[in-house]
């Protein structure tokens, strides 16, 4: 009997799925420490290098461009999803910023010292290449694609989203003091900071589920990339304008 193409791919792959996922988790832990503790000034370079590395791991484990959500056939559909989602987020942010009842939710002390040029740099360079590229390739591309091949979409969504939530532990450590809307509720205590951090992890894990669903329904990584960029980049712009 001649083995099928998928069986041949499994036989030829240098590493198994479990080993690949474990290696990716280690790489992401080191990357998180680099970005937030050891070498934050090299964040853009780290993001690009790690993204390429993770795609290489995917291919070594028998994955394809389609598994990563980067198949050329689906890019057009993904781009349409992305544009629609960017427009939707833009409308939500404009309405939220104009309404007195919700305007305070967008205020963030981290934006108080930024100039217009710095905000533009974050929107057009730092967010798309330093944040969105790495996180989407890692969580909705490589991890999602590998686990889905082995265990299906439900497991892929669960693994990707849990790890995405944990990924945000370090960047959320000072969130309680950075967001004025949270300070009256949680104060400046260690317990308050821990509660805010736990909430941020749970929120980003839930957001990961939504992003995985967009990846699944569109068949393209561009859809979650578009939403991710819009939430972060337009958030910077809105927070800057409401200083």
Tab-separated table of N, CA, C and O in Angstrom, residues 66 69-86 148 213-227:
chain	number	residue	atom	x	y	z
A	66	UNK	N	-0.777	27.110	5.113
A	66	UNK	CA	-2.207	27.100	5.449
A	66	UNK	C	-2.404	26.870	6.946
A	66	UNK	O	-3.298	27.465	7.564
A	69	UNK	N	-2.142	29.986	8.703
A	69	UNK	CA	-3.098	31.019	8.331
A	69	UNK	C	-2.564	31.986	7.309
A	69	UNK	O	-3.090	33.091	7.145
A	70	UNK	N	-1.499	31.597	6.611
A	70	UNK	CA	-0.845	32.479	5.650
A	70	UNK	C	-0.890	31.931	4.228
A	70	UNK	O	-0.075	32.307	3.388
A	71	UNK	N	-1.833	31.065	3.973
A	71	UNK	CA	-2.023	30.525	2.627
A	71	UNK	C	-2.484	31.637	1.699
A	71	UNK	O	-3.407	32.401	2.018
A	72	UNK	N	-1.858	31.754	0.536
A	72	UNK	CA	-2.198	32.841	-0.402
A	72	UNK	C	-3.658	32.806	-0.826
A	72	UNK	O	-4.268	33.860	-1.060
A	73	UNK	N	-4.246	31.621	-0.908
A	73	UNK	CA	-5.640	31.492	-1.346
A	73	UNK	C	-6.589	32.229	-0.410
A	73	UNK	O	-7.592	32.805	-0.838
A	74	UNK	N	-6.281	32.232	0.906
A	74	UNK	CA	-7.189	32.816	1.894
A	74	UNK	C	-6.850	34.256	2.260
A	74	UNK	O	-7.589	34.886	3.023
A	75	UNK	N	-5.750	34.793	1.729
A	75	UNK	CA	-5.325	36.128	2.147
A	75	UNK	C	-6.329	37.207	1.746
A	75	UNK	O	-6.540	38.169	2.479
A	76	UNK	N	-6.931	37.076	0.566
A	76	UNK	CA	-7.914	38.066	0.137
A	76	UNK	C	-9.097	38.118	1.075
A	76	UNK	O	-9.555	39.202	1.472
A	77	UNK	N	-9.631	36.953	1.436
A	77	UNK	CA	-10.751	36.894	2.381
A	77	UNK	C	-10.341	37.439	3.739
A	77	UNK	O	-11.078	38.186	4.380
A	78	UNK	N	-9.132	37.092	4.169
A	78	UNK	CA	-8.647	37.596	5.452
A	78	UNK	C	-8.498	39.103	5.457
A	78	UNK	O	-8.789	39.762	6.461
A	79	UNK	N	-8.047	39.667	4.337
A	79	UNK	CA	-7.897	41.120	4.246
A	79	UNK	C	-9.241	41.821	4.344
A	79	UNK	O	-9.367	42.879	4.982
A	80	UNK	N	-10.269	41.246	3.736
A	80	UNK	CA	-11.611	41.850	3.826
A	80	UNK	C	-12.119	41.808	5.259
A	80	UNK	O	-12.711	42.775	5.750
A	81	UNK	N	-11.913	40.686	5.922
A	81	UNK	CA	-12.284	40.591	7.338
A	81	UNK	C	-11.534	41.653	8.147
A	81	UNK	O	-12.129	42.336	9.000
A	82	UNK	N	-10.248	41.787	7.899
A	82	UNK	CA	-9.425	42.725	8.662
A	82	UNK	C	-9.912	44.160	8.501
A	82	UNK	O	-10.045	44.905	9.485
A	83	UNK	N	-10.193	44.559	7.270
A	83	UNK	CA	-10.657	45.926	7.024
A	83	UNK	C	-11.993	46.186	7.710
A	83	UNK	O	-12.209	47.263	8.291
A	84	UNK	N	-12.891	45.213	7.639
A	84	UNK	CA	-14.189	45.374	8.290
A	84	UNK	C	-14.038	45.494	9.806
A	84	UNK	O	-14.695	46.333	10.457
A	85	UNK	N	-13.159	44.703	10.382
A	85	UNK	CA	-12.956	44.735	11.832
A	85	UNK	C	-12.280	46.032	12.277
A	85	UNK	O	-12.627	46.586	13.333
A	86	UNK	N	-11.339	46.523	11.493
A	86	UNK	CA	-10.702	47.800	11.806
A	86	UNK	C	-11.735	48.918	11.801
A	86	UNK	O	-11.757	49.774	12.699
A	148	UNK	N	-4.196	22.233	16.122
A	148	UNK	CA	-5.395	21.870	15.338
A	148	UNK	C	-5.120	20.647	14.471
A	148	UNK	O	-5.987	19.780	14.321
A	213	UNK	N	-11.304	32.298	16.860
A	213	UNK	CA	-12.528	32.094	16.077
A	213	UNK	C	-12.462	32.864	14.764
A	213	UNK	O	-12.888	32.366	13.713
A	214	UNK	N	-11.918	34.067	14.808
A	214	UNK	CA	-11.731	34.833	13.569
A	214	UNK	C	-10.767	34.115	12.628
A	214	UNK	O	-10.983	34.063	11.414
A	215	UNK	N	-9.704	33.578	13.197
A	215	UNK	CA	-8.745	32.802	12.400
A	215	UNK	C	-9.425	31.596	11.762
A	215	UNK	O	-9.206	31.287	10.586
A	216	UNK	N	-10.276	30.924	12.527
A	216	UNK	CA	-10.964	29.726	12.036
A	216	UNK	C	-11.973	30.073	10.948
A	216	UNK	O	-12.025	29.420	9.898
A	217	UNK	N	-12.766	31.097	11.185
A	217	UNK	CA	-13.838	31.415	10.248
A	217	UNK	C	-13.330	32.042	8.960
A	217	UNK	O	-13.885	31.816	7.890
A	218	UNK	N	-12.289	32.845	9.053
A	218	UNK	CA	-11.761	33.503	7.856
A	218	UNK	C	-10.763	32.625	7.111
A	218	UNK	O	-10.532	32.810	5.920
A	219	UNK	N	-10.149	31.689	7.831
A	219	UNK	CA	-9.114	30.859	7.228
A	219	UNK	C	-7.804	31.579	7.035
A	219	UNK	O	-6.889	31.064	6.392
A	220	UNK	N	-7.693	32.776	7.604
A	220	UNK	CA	-6.510	33.598	7.379
A	220	UNK	C	-6.075	34.271	8.675
A	220	UNK	O	-6.902	34.667	9.494
A	221	UNK	N	-4.778	34.446	8.839
A	221	UNK	CA	-4.238	35.141	9.997
A	221	UNK	C	-4.473	36.647	9.906
A	221	UNK	O	-4.366	37.353	10.919
A	222	UNK	N	-4.811	37.149	8.729
A	222	UNK	CA	-5.017	38.588	8.569
A	222	UNK	C	-6.220	39.095	9.355
A	222	UNK	O	-6.225	40.243	9.814
A	223	UNK	N	-7.239	38.270	9.532
A	223	UNK	CA	-8.428	38.702	10.269
A	223	UNK	C	-8.107	39.018	11.726
A	223	UNK	O	-8.377	40.134	12.200
A	224	UNK	N	-7.525	38.082	12.492
A	224	UNK	CA	-7.158	38.449	13.861
A	224	UNK	C	-6.082	39.523	13.920
A	224	UNK	O	-6.060	40.332	14.851
A	225	UNK	N	-5.204	39.562	12.926
A	225	UNK	CA	-4.203	40.622	12.894
A	225	UNK	C	-4.863	41.995	12.788
A	225	UNK	O	-4.465	42.950	13.466
A	226	UNK	N	-5.878	42.103	11.935
A	226	UNK	CA	-6.565	43.369	11.760
A	226	UNK	C	-7.245	43.836	13.040
A	226	UNK	O	-7.129	45.001	13.435
A	227	UNK	N	-7.962	42.923	13.700
A	227	UNK	CA	-8.635	43.288	14.951
A	227	UNK	C	-7.615	43.635	16.030
A	227	UNK	O	-7.777	44.622	16.765
